[in-house]
Amino acid sequence: MKRFLYIFCAGVVALCACSRGPEGSDPRVEKLLRKMTLEEKVGQTVLFTSDWSVTGPSMREGYIDDIRQGRCGNIFNAYTAEYTRKLQEIAVNETRLGIPLLFGYDVIHGFRTIFPINLGMACTWDPEALERSAQVAAHEAAAAGLHWTYSPMCDICVEPRWGRVSEGAGEDPFLGSVVAAALTRGYQGEDLADERTLLACIKHYAAYGAPQAGRDYNTVDMSERWLREFYLPPYKAAVDAGALSVMASFNELDGVPATANKHLMQEILRDEWGFKGFVVTDYTGINEMVCHGFAADEKDAGRLAMNAGIDMDMQSASFFNYMVDLVRSGAVKESTLDEAVRRVLNVKAALGLFDDPFKYCSPEREAAETLTEANKQEARLTAARSCVLLKNEGVLPLRKGARTAVIGALADSKDDLLGSWRGAGEVQSVPASILEAIREVTPAVYAEGCKEMGDDRSGFGSALAAARGAEQIVMVLGEDCQWTGEAACRSDIHIPGVQSELLEKIAALGKPLVVVLLNGRPLDLSAESVTAGALLEAWYPGTMGGYAVADLLFGDVNPSGKLCITFPRNLGQVPIYHYAKNTGRPYVHPEAKYESRYLDVPNEPLYAFGHGLSYTTFSYSDITLSADSFSADGSIEATVTLTNTGQREGEETVQLYIRDLVGSVTRPVKQLKGFRKVNLGPGESTEVSFSIDKETLSFYRADMSFGPESGDFKLFIGGSSDKVKEASFSYEE
Ligand code: NOJ
């Protein structure tokens, strides 16, 4: 809300009513609308790729002519100040109305300076750091002529098979909402018209993270209650944080593709949430409705999309080819098209493009603000904070100066550090692989051992020889980065190839052995969690990832990341997540048969949501409550004393969970409701308090109204969802 007020005060543009007709719309937009031909109006709803970066099937060449004819008002995958200026000049100087282009790009976890993949960034549990990372990305991208990023990705996911779990913030709606809001604030800043900010795009709306069997683009189906309770909160949080564009997801929901889903686009997004920006499809999302079996042909698909509330067609060319006809025939009302154009143009106005269409393309800023030392330092710190120490049996930190063997193809890869979706990030900008960064700290011999994939064991001998001659061993294992991301799903979540076989052989030498993991999903680490002395989950840590990992391995930085997603013991446990219900037959008796359990694996995950170790230790006192009950206009405080009981300074993420014991609908056993990051020196203690009020207890009740219910509650505080202190209180309406 604050941001909207600012926009009003700055007199840049009033967006408040742009989804409900001309009142509140920028006068320049209304003037243009009166002048525009039908073809020119449709042009503003068209988004084509320049094909500089390939993010989907290519449909059209000749987009430059389309721009020149006023038939394409928006371009994605084109960047650099020079190239965007060239295209913008065509739009502004050679079209009848001179309406500036909007330039979009997938600035996902950095633009040139690449930060850790988003799953890793969420493991920082640090909204300020996330906001700063988005700010750095915005500064770099906006200087290269970009206005619009396709981020934040707000898809909650409990499915490690899905390749795109790497792009989101993990499994929890509360944490996901904090992350979505922080990224939105970072991109958009205080004023969208500032040439160092980017328009955020909330994606993929909605529930794209729940494809059946974890296969990309697959069917999504769930109850309205589960949708609202578990999947929608992060999208809503980004709307509340002021994001002014939304991307419709590829999937269907309740039998209706999101691209033509009025319930999502109109009833929830606009009517309930009051979203004021525009909605774009995902890549060829309109045409795909023919394959979905929802539209007879691409023209019909365009009609369905526009009538459902889609304002811009990414790459389908359905609006481009058919919208004029659809309006002329009355299948789409001209007022509906006007509304879409109005929304798009008002966002262009909010970006300041009608004041100066070239303000974003700045070769000077591009040179001065890209890959700066400050940006790289920020990326290095964030990368270190995103890593999660899963296990440490006294192996870490490693000794500087000790003879070290470094093993694994990924150890010597700069490319994989960037992840699969590095956008404009380039491998030449990565200063050091993990191996090179280690070598700056200690003498190290390197042996590849084996590749990430395949069954070639011919390098095992030299890896074993290197390990034998060493005092300590670092193995870097995981997935080739192209094995995660879009269209990169797996039916098996083990570390691929023969990497784990090599690990077993090296571990048999009995030397201090740490495994650093590079991967973009929860993996089945049940074997590795036994063989390795220490396990450091480093995700794909970005441009400065090599140094960040070395910082952690040798103790220059103390690990502080906490898992934002559960690691299962095996794929059979999936979906497994902390937000689970108790069931009618919870497993409480070790020998019981007719309880909710597996015969061949425990119910508990390998590493729980919220888990993450440090080189120091923390103890939690019992919980003190300011009162043991409260009512609608009141609140209570829950307090613990946190003590750093180890030998060095460290950071802990204190987590608050709630359980509503009896509800008009069943409630999860543990629902994350708050967290705080606390830094403490050795021996230091501090009190950490959380306030609980009726908002904290609210949920979608049996009648789907949102609010609390009277009754008894449990409250848990701890450093991981599976290691908590417990207290009880009651609430009276
Ligand atoms: C398809 C992806 O699903 C989406 O995330 C991305 O923003 C678009 N392609 C554009 O590249």
XYZ file of C-alpha atoms and ligand atoms in Angstrom:
744
model
C 0.000 0.000 0.000
C 2.847 2.319 0.881
C 4.194 1.948 -2.623
C 0.878 2.867 -4.206
C 0.676 6.002 -2.113
C 4.144 6.938 -3.201
C 3.154 6.529 -6.825
C 0.166 8.798 -6.308
C 2.239 11.429 -4.543
C 4.918 11.337 -7.206
C 2.189 11.997 -9.709
C 3.639 9.330 -11.960
C 0.481 7.396 -12.542
C -2.563 6.373 -10.631
C -3.059 2.666 -11.012
C -5.746 2.156 -8.481
C -8.653 1.744 -10.829
C -6.978 0.510 -13.973
C -8.709 -2.834 -13.712
C -12.130 -1.257 -13.465
C -12.307 1.266 -16.266
C -10.842 4.638 -17.052
C -11.191 6.293 -13.621
C -7.774 6.414 -12.043
C -6.052 5.446 -15.274
C -3.214 7.661 -16.519
C -4.698 10.428 -18.741
C -2.031 9.705 -21.365
C -3.230 6.118 -21.499
C -6.839 7.191 -21.957
C -5.846 9.599 -24.701
C -3.956 6.859 -26.493
C -6.843 4.419 -26.140
C -9.115 6.879 -27.891
C -6.706 7.107 -30.811
C -5.760 3.463 -31.189
C -6.964 1.258 -34.015
C -8.059 -2.250 -33.186
C -4.767 -3.585 -34.568
C -2.756 -1.178 -32.422
C -4.708 -2.176 -29.338
C -4.041 -5.844 -29.987
C -0.349 -5.031 -30.467
C -0.135 -3.956 -26.832
C -1.364 -7.383 -25.741
C 1.312 -9.195 -27.740
C 4.633 -10.367 -26.282
C 7.233 -12.001 -28.540
C 10.670 -13.393 -27.818
C 13.731 -12.022 -29.518
C 15.207 -15.524 -29.236
C 18.409 -14.170 -27.724
C 17.830 -16.496 -24.845
C 15.808 -19.544 -25.686
C 13.233 -20.339 -23.039
C 10.718 -22.257 -25.124
C 9.805 -23.202 -28.680
C 10.432 -20.436 -31.190
C 7.317 -19.410 -33.076
C 8.015 -16.312 -35.090
C 10.877 -14.672 -36.741
C 10.502 -11.125 -37.930
C 9.481 -9.603 -34.624
C 11.253 -6.403 -35.649
C 8.741 -5.882 -38.471
C 5.933 -6.614 -36.047
C 7.253 -3.867 -33.770
C 7.544 -1.470 -36.683
C 3.932 -2.085 -37.659
C 2.734 -1.471 -34.113
C 1.627 -5.099 -33.886
C 3.948 -6.155 -31.075
C 4.217 -3.921 -28.036
C 6.316 -6.118 -25.768
C 9.519 -8.109 -26.188
C 11.286 -10.611 -23.969
C 14.711 -12.224 -24.097
C 16.352 -9.122 -25.607
C 18.831 -7.221 -23.464
C 21.869 -4.946 -23.349
C 21.441 -1.204 -23.360
C 22.480 -1.048 -26.986
C 20.072 -3.641 -28.361
C 17.049 -2.581 -26.364
C 17.662 1.019 -27.445
C 17.707 -0.080 -31.061
C 14.352 -1.837 -30.699
C 12.901 0.971 -28.601
C 13.841 3.505 -31.267
C 11.804 1.549 -33.799
C 8.775 1.495 -31.506
C 9.010 5.131 -30.512
C 10.126 6.698 -33.784
C 8.685 4.489 -36.478
C 5.204 3.549 -35.264
C 2.192 5.799 -35.636
C 1.603 6.315 -31.917
C 5.166 5.855 -30.660
C 4.164 3.685 -27.718
C 7.310 2.392 -25.982
C 8.064 -1.307 -25.795
C 8.155 -3.210 -22.541
C 11.231 -5.454 -22.225
C 10.957 -8.596 -20.102
C 13.501 -11.232 -19.120
C 13.934 -14.131 -16.734
C 16.055 -12.445 -14.089
C 15.621 -15.360 -11.733
C 18.482 -15.350 -9.215
C 20.576 -12.515 -10.494
C 21.209 -10.977 -13.897
C 24.988 -10.890 -14.493
C 26.032 -11.489 -10.904
C 24.365 -14.788 -10.193
C 23.119 -15.539 -6.706
C 22.310 -19.052 -5.444
C 19.307 -20.781 -6.978
C 16.079 -19.732 -5.325
C 15.671 -22.933 -3.340
C 19.037 -22.160 -1.781
C 18.240 -18.491 -1.228
C 15.127 -19.462 0.710
C 17.361 -21.523 3.014
C 18.843 -18.256 4.276
C 15.466 -17.517 5.927
C 16.643 -13.946 5.589
C 14.217 -11.523 3.931
C 16.688 -8.625 4.018
C 19.321 -10.652 2.180
C 16.733 -11.760 -0.369
C 15.582 -8.219 -0.886
C 19.163 -7.100 -1.442
C 19.766 -9.898 -3.952
C 16.722 -8.780 -5.948
C 17.935 -5.195 -5.759
C 21.327 -6.142 -7.172
C 19.601 -8.078 -9.953
C 17.337 -5.121 -10.685
C 20.207 -2.642 -10.826
C 22.136 -4.791 -13.278
C 19.160 -5.771 -15.439
C 17.559 -2.348 -15.584
C 20.830 -0.826 -16.788
C 20.763 -3.354 -19.629
C 17.450 -1.951 -20.808
C 15.129 -4.369 -19.031
C 11.911 -3.283 -17.330
C 10.368 -6.498 -16.226
C 11.518 -9.731 -14.578
C 9.648 -13.025 -14.539
C 10.172 -13.436 -10.830
C 9.269 -14.123 -8.026
C 8.372 -17.720 -8.635
C 5.871 -18.392 -5.854
C 5.113 -22.067 -6.427
C 4.992 -24.063 -3.211
C 6.293 -27.563 -3.882
C 6.492 -30.834 -1.974
C 7.658 -32.792 -5.000
C 11.406 -33.395 -5.430
C 10.937 -35.097 -8.774
C 9.785 -31.803 -10.290
C 12.797 -30.037 -11.814
C 11.383 -26.630 -11.022
C 11.384 -27.173 -7.280
C 14.808 -25.512 -7.609
C 13.204 -22.200 -8.638
C 10.911 -21.776 -5.667
C 11.168 -21.191 -1.946
C 10.372 -24.746 -0.913
C 7.437 -26.326 0.836
C 6.083 -23.848 3.305
C 3.382 -21.218 2.647
C 4.528 -18.914 5.449
C 8.208 -18.904 4.486
C 7.222 -18.810 0.801
C 5.173 -15.687 1.451
C 8.014 -13.942 3.252
C 10.347 -14.763 0.358
C 7.851 -13.662 -2.320
C 7.278 -10.317 -0.624
C 10.993 -9.698 -0.067
C 11.882 -10.367 -3.705
C 9.041 -8.167 -4.912
C 10.217 -5.297 -2.713
C 13.775 -5.801 -3.916
C 12.878 -5.679 -7.606
C 10.304 -2.919 -7.517
C 11.819 -0.697 -4.833
C 9.908 2.328 -3.659
C 9.161 3.715 -7.084
C 8.670 1.674 -10.222
C 9.606 4.692 -12.336
C 13.112 4.651 -10.889
C 15.399 3.454 -13.688
C 17.148 1.060 -11.298
C 14.028 -0.983 -10.530
C 12.220 -3.773 -12.336
C 8.563 -4.678 -12.549
C 8.053 -8.009 -10.735
C 5.967 -10.836 -12.184
C 4.299 -13.297 -9.841
C 4.441 -16.782 -11.287
C 3.231 -19.374 -12.034
C -0.286 -18.622 -10.946
C -1.516 -20.991 -9.701
C -0.339 -24.201 -8.071
C 2.130 -25.047 -10.834
C 4.278 -26.652 -8.137
C 1.831 -29.504 -7.652
C 2.022 -31.498 -10.909
C 0.927 -35.099 -10.578
C 3.905 -37.458 -10.214
C 6.256 -34.478 -10.269
C 6.264 -34.353 -14.075
C 6.475 -30.876 -15.528
C 3.335 -29.393 -17.102
C 1.274 -32.288 -15.731
C -2.260 -32.079 -14.350
C -2.883 -30.322 -11.036
C -5.981 -31.082 -9.025
C -6.788 -30.346 -5.413
C -9.543 -29.083 -3.146
C -10.315 -25.374 -3.080
C -9.429 -25.442 0.627
C -5.962 -26.900 0.079
C -5.370 -24.508 -2.799
C -6.170 -21.511 -0.645
C -4.486 -22.725 2.493
C -1.289 -24.217 1.125
C -0.593 -22.969 -2.399
C -2.035 -19.471 -2.757
C -0.432 -17.535 0.135
C 2.900 -16.676 -1.587
C 1.174 -15.341 -4.719
C -1.067 -13.238 -2.508
C 1.898 -11.994 -0.472
C 3.556 -10.754 -3.661
C 0.335 -9.006 -4.721
C 0.198 -7.356 -1.303
C 3.833 -6.306 -1.682
C 2.810 -4.401 -4.824
C 3.799 -6.667 -7.730
C 2.035 -5.368 -10.822
C 2.164 -8.364 -13.129
C 1.187 -12.008 -12.825
C 1.994 -14.963 -15.081
C -0.636 -17.638 -15.617
C 0.701 -21.151 -15.135
C 0.762 -23.896 -17.758
C -1.244 -26.353 -15.692
C -4.919 -26.971 -15.424
C -6.655 -26.705 -12.086
C -9.945 -28.428 -11.432
C -10.103 -29.246 -15.139
C -9.622 -25.675 -16.363
C -6.223 -24.468 -17.647
C -5.020 -21.512 -15.596
C -4.763 -19.542 -18.848
C -8.547 -19.535 -19.158
C -9.421 -19.824 -15.511
C -11.808 -17.024 -14.508
C -11.938 -18.253 -10.956
C -8.203 -17.674 -10.607
C -7.777 -14.612 -12.801
C -10.896 -12.686 -11.989
C -12.577 -13.908 -8.832
C -9.535 -14.537 -6.671
C -6.813 -12.337 -8.161
C -8.762 -9.205 -8.977
C -12.024 -9.346 -7.038
C -10.707 -10.781 -3.774
C -7.093 -9.655 -3.730
C -7.547 -6.365 -5.543
C -4.682 -6.941 -7.994
C -4.278 -3.854 -10.198
C -1.652 -4.870 -12.740
C -1.782 -7.065 -15.855
C -1.736 -10.814 -16.391
C 0.533 -12.437 -18.979
C 0.357 -16.047 -20.077
C 3.299 -18.365 -19.806
C 5.150 -19.284 -22.993
C 2.592 -20.447 -25.621
C 0.135 -21.052 -22.794
C -2.808 -20.011 -24.964
C -2.106 -22.433 -27.790
C -1.513 -25.228 -25.307
C -5.176 -25.095 -24.381
C -5.815 -26.945 -27.638
C -3.650 -29.843 -26.413
C -5.295 -29.633 -23.007
C -8.533 -30.373 -24.840
C -10.058 -27.143 -23.622
C -10.127 -25.108 -26.828
C -11.057 -26.215 -30.324
C -8.256 -24.287 -32.009
C -5.824 -21.442 -31.388
C -8.409 -18.787 -32.183
C -10.866 -20.250 -29.729
C -8.055 -20.461 -27.189
C -7.388 -16.734 -27.633
C -11.052 -15.980 -27.040
C -11.132 -18.084 -23.882
C -7.959 -16.499 -22.534
C -8.955 -12.877 -23.125
C -12.435 -13.447 -21.743
C -10.989 -15.072 -18.630
C -8.852 -12.041 -17.805
C -5.541 -12.584 -19.635
C -4.078 -9.270 -20.768
C -0.985 -10.348 -22.655
C -0.147 -13.340 -24.830
C 3.408 -14.605 -24.436
C 4.527 -16.114 -27.684
C 1.356 -17.943 -28.769
C 0.595 -15.361 -31.471
C -3.039 -16.191 -30.835
C -3.961 -12.618 -29.909
C -1.674 -11.441 -32.730
C -3.402 -13.605 -35.335
C -7.014 -13.692 -34.207
C -7.915 -10.996 -31.702
C -8.944 -8.413 -34.294
C -11.379 -10.928 -35.805
C -12.575 -12.067 -32.408
C -13.475 -8.499 -31.492
C -15.042 -7.762 -34.862
C -17.206 -10.870 -34.613
C -18.282 -9.990 -31.075
C -16.680 -13.129 -29.540
C -14.588 -10.760 -27.422
C -16.037 -7.395 -26.444
C -13.960 -4.403 -27.445
C -14.311 -3.145 -23.884
C -12.602 -6.341 -22.659
C -9.690 -5.732 -25.019
C -9.596 -2.070 -23.955
C -9.330 -3.133 -20.365
C -6.362 -5.392 -21.148
C -4.638 -2.603 -23.098
C -5.372 -0.128 -20.333
C -3.725 -2.387 -17.759
C -0.630 -2.899 -19.877
C -0.276 0.785 -20.736
C -0.772 1.904 -17.176
C 2.096 -0.312 -16.096
C 4.233 1.172 -18.883
C 3.297 4.581 -17.523
C 4.157 3.528 -13.979
C 7.579 2.445 -15.220
C 8.078 5.987 -16.525
C 8.262 4.866 -20.147
C 5.955 7.622 -21.371
C 8.236 10.178 -19.719
C 11.438 8.745 -21.157
C 11.304 5.486 -23.123
C 15.101 5.196 -23.096
C 15.693 5.776 -19.415
C 16.461 2.114 -18.746
C 18.958 1.577 -21.558
C 22.138 3.092 -20.255
C 25.507 1.844 -21.496
C 27.203 3.921 -18.759
C 25.182 2.391 -15.939
C 25.463 -0.992 -17.586
C 29.256 -0.741 -17.481
C 29.386 0.784 -14.007
C 26.783 -1.307 -12.189
C 27.341 -4.779 -13.578
C 29.378 -7.412 -11.751
C 30.756 -4.827 -9.340
C 32.854 -5.874 -6.378
C 29.969 -4.938 -4.084
C 27.532 -7.098 -6.060
C 29.930 -10.022 -5.999
C 30.517 -9.663 -2.275
C 26.775 -9.665 -1.670
C 26.474 -12.801 -3.804
C 29.301 -14.484 -1.882
C 27.751 -13.776 1.509
C 24.296 -14.862 0.366
C 25.723 -18.024 -1.146
C 27.425 -18.957 2.116
C 24.229 -18.268 4.032
C 22.174 -20.394 1.636
C 24.235 -23.544 2.240
C 22.853 -26.006 4.765
C 25.128 -28.127 6.933
C 23.137 -31.350 7.037
C 25.587 -33.449 9.027
C 28.912 -32.884 10.745
C 30.689 -35.491 12.817
C 33.584 -33.280 13.771
C 34.980 -33.183 10.230
C 34.271 -29.517 9.572
C 35.751 -27.004 9.575
C 38.677 -28.453 7.652
C 42.245 -27.640 8.567
C 43.965 -24.976 6.512
C 47.372 -26.119 5.368
C 46.489 -29.823 5.658
C 47.014 -32.001 2.569
C 43.594 -32.097 0.945
C 42.183 -34.306 -1.792
C 39.374 -32.805 -3.833
C 37.325 -35.313 -5.816
C 34.403 -35.150 -8.228
C 33.670 -33.639 -11.626
C 31.510 -30.941 -10.067
C 34.439 -29.710 -7.942
C 36.152 -28.409 -11.048
C 33.061 -26.995 -12.764
C 32.397 -23.283 -12.886
C 29.425 -23.786 -15.131
C 27.388 -25.850 -12.680
C 27.795 -23.245 -9.949
C 25.440 -20.988 -11.914
C 22.499 -23.408 -11.995
C 20.382 -24.122 -15.038
C 18.646 -20.768 -15.193
C 21.406 -18.204 -14.982
C 19.811 -15.961 -17.605
C 22.482 -13.530 -18.706
C 25.015 -14.895 -16.214
C 28.189 -16.103 -17.885
C 30.635 -18.747 -16.867
C 33.543 -16.387 -17.700
C 32.395 -14.230 -14.778
C 32.850 -17.040 -12.258
C 36.200 -16.335 -10.590
C 36.741 -19.767 -9.084
C 35.385 -23.297 -9.062
C 35.157 -24.989 -5.678
C 38.503 -26.644 -6.390
C 40.190 -23.355 -7.282
C 38.770 -21.639 -4.223
C 40.011 -24.470 -1.987
C 43.453 -24.183 -3.553
C 43.617 -20.562 -2.481
C 43.310 -21.791 1.103
C 45.235 -25.039 1.241
C 47.360 -27.311 -0.962
C 45.038 -29.693 -2.751
C 45.347 -32.561 -5.199
C 42.457 -33.100 -7.546
C 40.999 -36.210 -9.116
C 37.782 -36.220 -11.067
C 36.956 -39.799 -10.061
C 33.872 -39.966 -12.245
C 31.408 -37.790 -14.097
C 28.057 -36.800 -12.606
C 26.330 -39.225 -14.939
C 27.178 -42.513 -16.610
C 28.932 -45.589 -15.301
C 32.557 -44.908 -16.182
C 34.632 -46.069 -13.225
C 38.021 -45.666 -14.894
C 38.866 -42.641 -12.729
C 38.192 -44.436 -9.433
C 41.833 -45.601 -9.116
C 43.396 -42.145 -9.311
C 40.719 -40.716 -6.993
C 41.526 -43.388 -4.425
C 45.239 -42.702 -4.811
C 44.664 -38.984 -4.260
C 42.549 -39.713 -1.203
C 45.147 -42.077 0.256
C 47.790 -39.382 0.141
C 45.603 -36.785 1.817
C 44.875 -35.846 5.410
C 41.348 -34.672 4.598
C 39.015 -35.226 1.661
C 36.395 -33.051 -0.027
C 34.080 -34.781 -2.487
C 31.791 -32.589 -4.553
C 28.842 -34.666 -5.733
C 25.376 -34.026 -7.092
C 23.495 -33.325 -10.264
C 24.621 -31.699 -13.480
C 22.898 -28.328 -13.230
C 20.916 -29.034 -16.397
C 19.203 -31.815 -14.492
C 17.119 -29.254 -12.637
C 14.837 -26.468 -13.756
C 12.141 -26.445 -16.404
C 11.513 -29.745 -18.170
C 14.161 -31.434 -16.003
C 12.205 -33.881 -13.871
C 13.527 -37.118 -12.473
C 11.851 -40.360 -11.483
C 14.755 -41.205 -9.189
C 16.195 -38.835 -6.635
C 19.462 -40.563 -5.845
C 22.757 -38.893 -6.672
C 23.124 -39.957 -10.301
C 25.734 -42.171 -11.943
C 28.441 -43.929 -9.956
C 29.262 -40.976 -7.687
C 27.933 -42.656 -4.545
C 29.769 -45.861 -5.349
C 32.987 -43.864 -5.475
C 32.056 -42.165 -2.216
C 31.672 -45.541 -0.534
C 35.134 -46.616 -1.632
C 36.738 -43.356 -0.532
C 34.897 -43.413 2.789
C 36.276 -46.883 3.457
C 39.728 -45.262 3.809
C 38.474 -43.876 7.114
C 39.796 -40.337 6.617
C 37.980 -37.111 7.470
C 35.584 -36.802 4.560
C 33.128 -34.072 3.661
C 30.651 -34.288 0.817
C 29.615 -30.985 -0.733
C 26.374 -31.338 -2.664
C 25.458 -29.386 -5.778
C 21.862 -30.091 -6.698
C 18.500 -28.433 -7.168
C 16.098 -30.701 -5.341
C 15.883 -32.765 -2.170
C 17.840 -35.944 -2.886
C 17.668 -39.388 -1.346
C 20.831 -39.227 0.753
C 20.156 -42.180 3.006
C 23.401 -43.923 2.000
C 25.560 -40.781 1.834
C 24.300 -39.569 5.199
C 25.930 -42.664 6.703
C 29.157 -42.796 4.689
C 30.150 -39.127 4.707
C 31.535 -37.584 7.885
C 29.970 -34.266 6.932
C 27.389 -33.224 4.359
C 27.147 -29.658 3.140
C 24.184 -28.875 0.874
C 25.426 -26.059 -1.371
C 22.679 -26.105 -4.046
C 23.967 -24.204 -7.089
C 25.534 -21.267 -5.260
C 26.129 -18.798 -8.108
C 28.984 -16.676 -9.457
C 30.826 -16.564 -6.135
C 29.798 -20.048 -5.067
C 33.301 -21.526 -5.208
C 34.557 -19.023 -2.651
C 31.411 -19.273 -0.543
C 31.817 -23.040 -0.216
C 35.500 -22.674 0.675
C 34.594 -19.999 3.249
C 32.351 -22.551 4.952
C 34.601 -25.588 4.580
C 37.522 -23.872 6.291
C 35.465 -22.103 8.919
C 35.878 -18.497 7.764
C 32.100 -18.380 7.719
C 29.900 -20.344 10.098
C 27.027 -22.191 8.350
C 23.589 -20.815 9.141
C 21.246 -22.089 6.390
C 18.137 -24.057 7.329
C 16.216 -26.347 5.008
C 13.189 -24.799 3.354
C 12.151 -28.234 2.162
C 12.142 -31.717 3.682
C 14.687 -34.307 2.552
C 12.978 -37.721 2.401
C 14.622 -41.030 3.220
C 13.516 -42.336 -0.141
C 11.167 -41.452 -2.960
C 8.486 -43.714 -1.511
C 7.939 -41.218 1.328
C 7.107 -38.419 -1.120
C 5.173 -36.210 -0.616
C 6.622 -35.671 2.835
C 6.492 -32.239 4.442
C 6.228 -30.746 7.905
C 2.726 -29.296 7.380
C 1.176 -32.795 7.533
C -2.040 -33.725 9.352
C -2.235 -36.182 12.232
C -4.637 -38.652 10.493
C -7.108 -40.842 12.354
C -4.417 -43.425 12.991
C -1.187 -41.624 13.743
C 1.785 -43.924 14.152
C 2.564 -43.923 17.887
C 3.006 -47.563 18.860
C 6.300 -49.014 17.621
C 4.876 -52.475 16.892
C 1.446 -51.407 15.698
C 0.184 -52.642 12.370
C -2.974 -50.657 11.735
C -1.432 -47.241 12.101
C -0.350 -44.795 9.421
C 3.163 -46.059 8.704
C 5.479 -47.857 6.308
C 6.781 -51.355 6.968
C 10.137 -50.675 5.354
C 11.061 -47.127 6.318
C 10.354 -44.843 9.284
C 7.743 -42.109 8.882
C 10.251 -39.392 9.701
C 12.250 -37.742 6.929
C 16.021 -37.941 6.698
C 16.385 -34.186 7.241
C 13.402 -32.222 8.462
C 12.161 -28.838 7.297
C 14.048 -26.173 9.255
C 17.084 -28.400 9.911
C 20.580 -26.979 9.542
C 23.704 -27.250 11.720
C 26.308 -24.705 12.716
C 29.915 -24.904 13.944
C 28.557 -23.791 17.272
C 25.633 -25.215 19.241
C 22.521 -23.578 20.647
C 20.303 -24.492 23.552
C 16.686 -23.493 24.003
C 15.099 -22.870 27.401
C 11.533 -23.975 28.061
C 8.886 -21.670 26.615
C 7.427 -18.957 28.820
C 3.959 -17.670 27.923
C 2.797 -14.227 29.041
C -0.629 -15.824 29.690
C -2.108 -19.226 29.003
C -5.178 -17.899 27.203
C -6.332 -14.867 25.224
C -9.361 -13.628 23.340
C -10.165 -11.898 20.047
C -8.824 -8.452 20.915
C -5.804 -9.747 22.801
C -2.549 -11.574 22.236
C 0.074 -13.531 24.133
C 3.844 -13.537 24.012
C 5.830 -16.751 23.810
C 9.457 -16.403 24.861
C 12.487 -18.671 24.912
C 16.011 -17.981 25.998
C 18.460 -18.971 23.325
C 22.056 -19.639 24.349
C 25.093 -20.149 22.187
C 26.631 -23.093 24.010
C 29.574 -23.563 21.657
C 32.966 -22.044 21.106
C 32.300 -19.587 18.320
C 29.931 -16.909 17.128
C 26.989 -18.212 15.146
C 23.566 -17.480 13.777
C 20.430 -19.445 14.632
C 16.991 -19.339 13.040
C 14.433 -19.645 15.812
C 11.206 -21.116 14.456
C 7.656 -20.893 15.796
C 5.049 -23.532 14.959
C 1.414 -23.806 16.051
C -1.076 -26.646 16.267
C -4.800 -26.085 16.567
C -5.895 -29.220 18.419
C -9.541 -29.361 17.319
C -10.997 -27.507 14.355
C -14.112 -27.407 12.232
C -11.691 -28.819 9.678
C -8.527 -30.692 10.631
C -5.342 -28.710 11.125
C -1.675 -29.602 10.566
C 0.405 -30.933 13.432
C 2.910 -28.127 12.954
C 2.294 -24.948 11.035
C 5.143 -22.440 10.722
C 3.956 -19.087 12.044
C 7.102 -17.069 12.567
C 10.881 -17.092 12.718
C 13.747 -14.875 13.836
C 17.404 -14.952 12.971
C 19.664 -14.327 15.912
C 23.434 -13.892 16.032
C 25.188 -14.781 19.281
C 28.781 -14.863 20.465
C 30.080 -17.908 22.379
C 28.344 -18.202 25.748
C 25.897 -15.406 24.945
C 22.166 -15.695 25.596
C 19.189 -13.738 24.434
C 15.445 -13.835 24.789
C 13.455 -14.409 21.609
C 9.740 -13.605 21.700
C 6.841 -14.127 19.343
C 3.468 -12.487 19.617
C 0.433 -14.675 18.932
C -2.899 -13.117 18.124
C -6.037 -14.153 16.306
C -4.370 -13.604 12.929
C -1.785 -16.220 13.866
C -4.562 -18.734 14.492
C -6.671 -17.961 11.438
C -7.416 -20.495 8.715
C -10.139 -21.395 6.222
C -12.853 -22.736 8.471
C -15.510 -25.282 7.478
C -17.599 -22.587 5.777
C -14.460 -21.250 4.019
C -14.485 -18.028 6.009
C -10.991 -17.064 7.188
C -10.560 -16.658 10.926
C -9.678 -18.352 14.220
C -11.712 -20.825 16.256
C -11.929 -21.046 20.020
C -10.136 -23.938 21.622
C -6.825 -25.380 22.755
C -3.544 -24.948 20.944
C 0.001 -26.190 21.115
C 2.902 -23.958 20.388
C 6.394 -25.119 19.483
C 9.666 -23.223 19.318
C 12.981 -24.636 18.157
C 15.812 -24.646 15.682
C 14.162 -27.172 13.351
C 10.620 -28.458 12.834
C 11.608 -31.772 14.467
C 13.463 -30.335 17.473
C 11.190 -28.084 19.450
C 10.078 -27.088 22.912
C 6.363 -27.192 23.524
C 3.739 -25.179 25.413
C -0.069 -24.998 25.470
C -2.583 -22.163 25.482
C -6.214 -21.571 24.679
C -8.092 -19.000 22.646
C -11.633 -17.717 23.249
C -13.559 -15.874 20.489
C 8.439 -20.562 -19.488
C 8.595 -20.623 -18.005
O 7.621 -21.481 -17.448
C 8.498 -19.274 -17.306
O 8.893 -19.441 -15.981
C 9.341 -18.252 -18.013
O 9.256 -17.032 -17.327
C 8.905 -18.147 -19.441
N 9.083 -19.430 -20.099
C 9.664 -17.080 -20.203
O 10.959 -17.464 -20.436
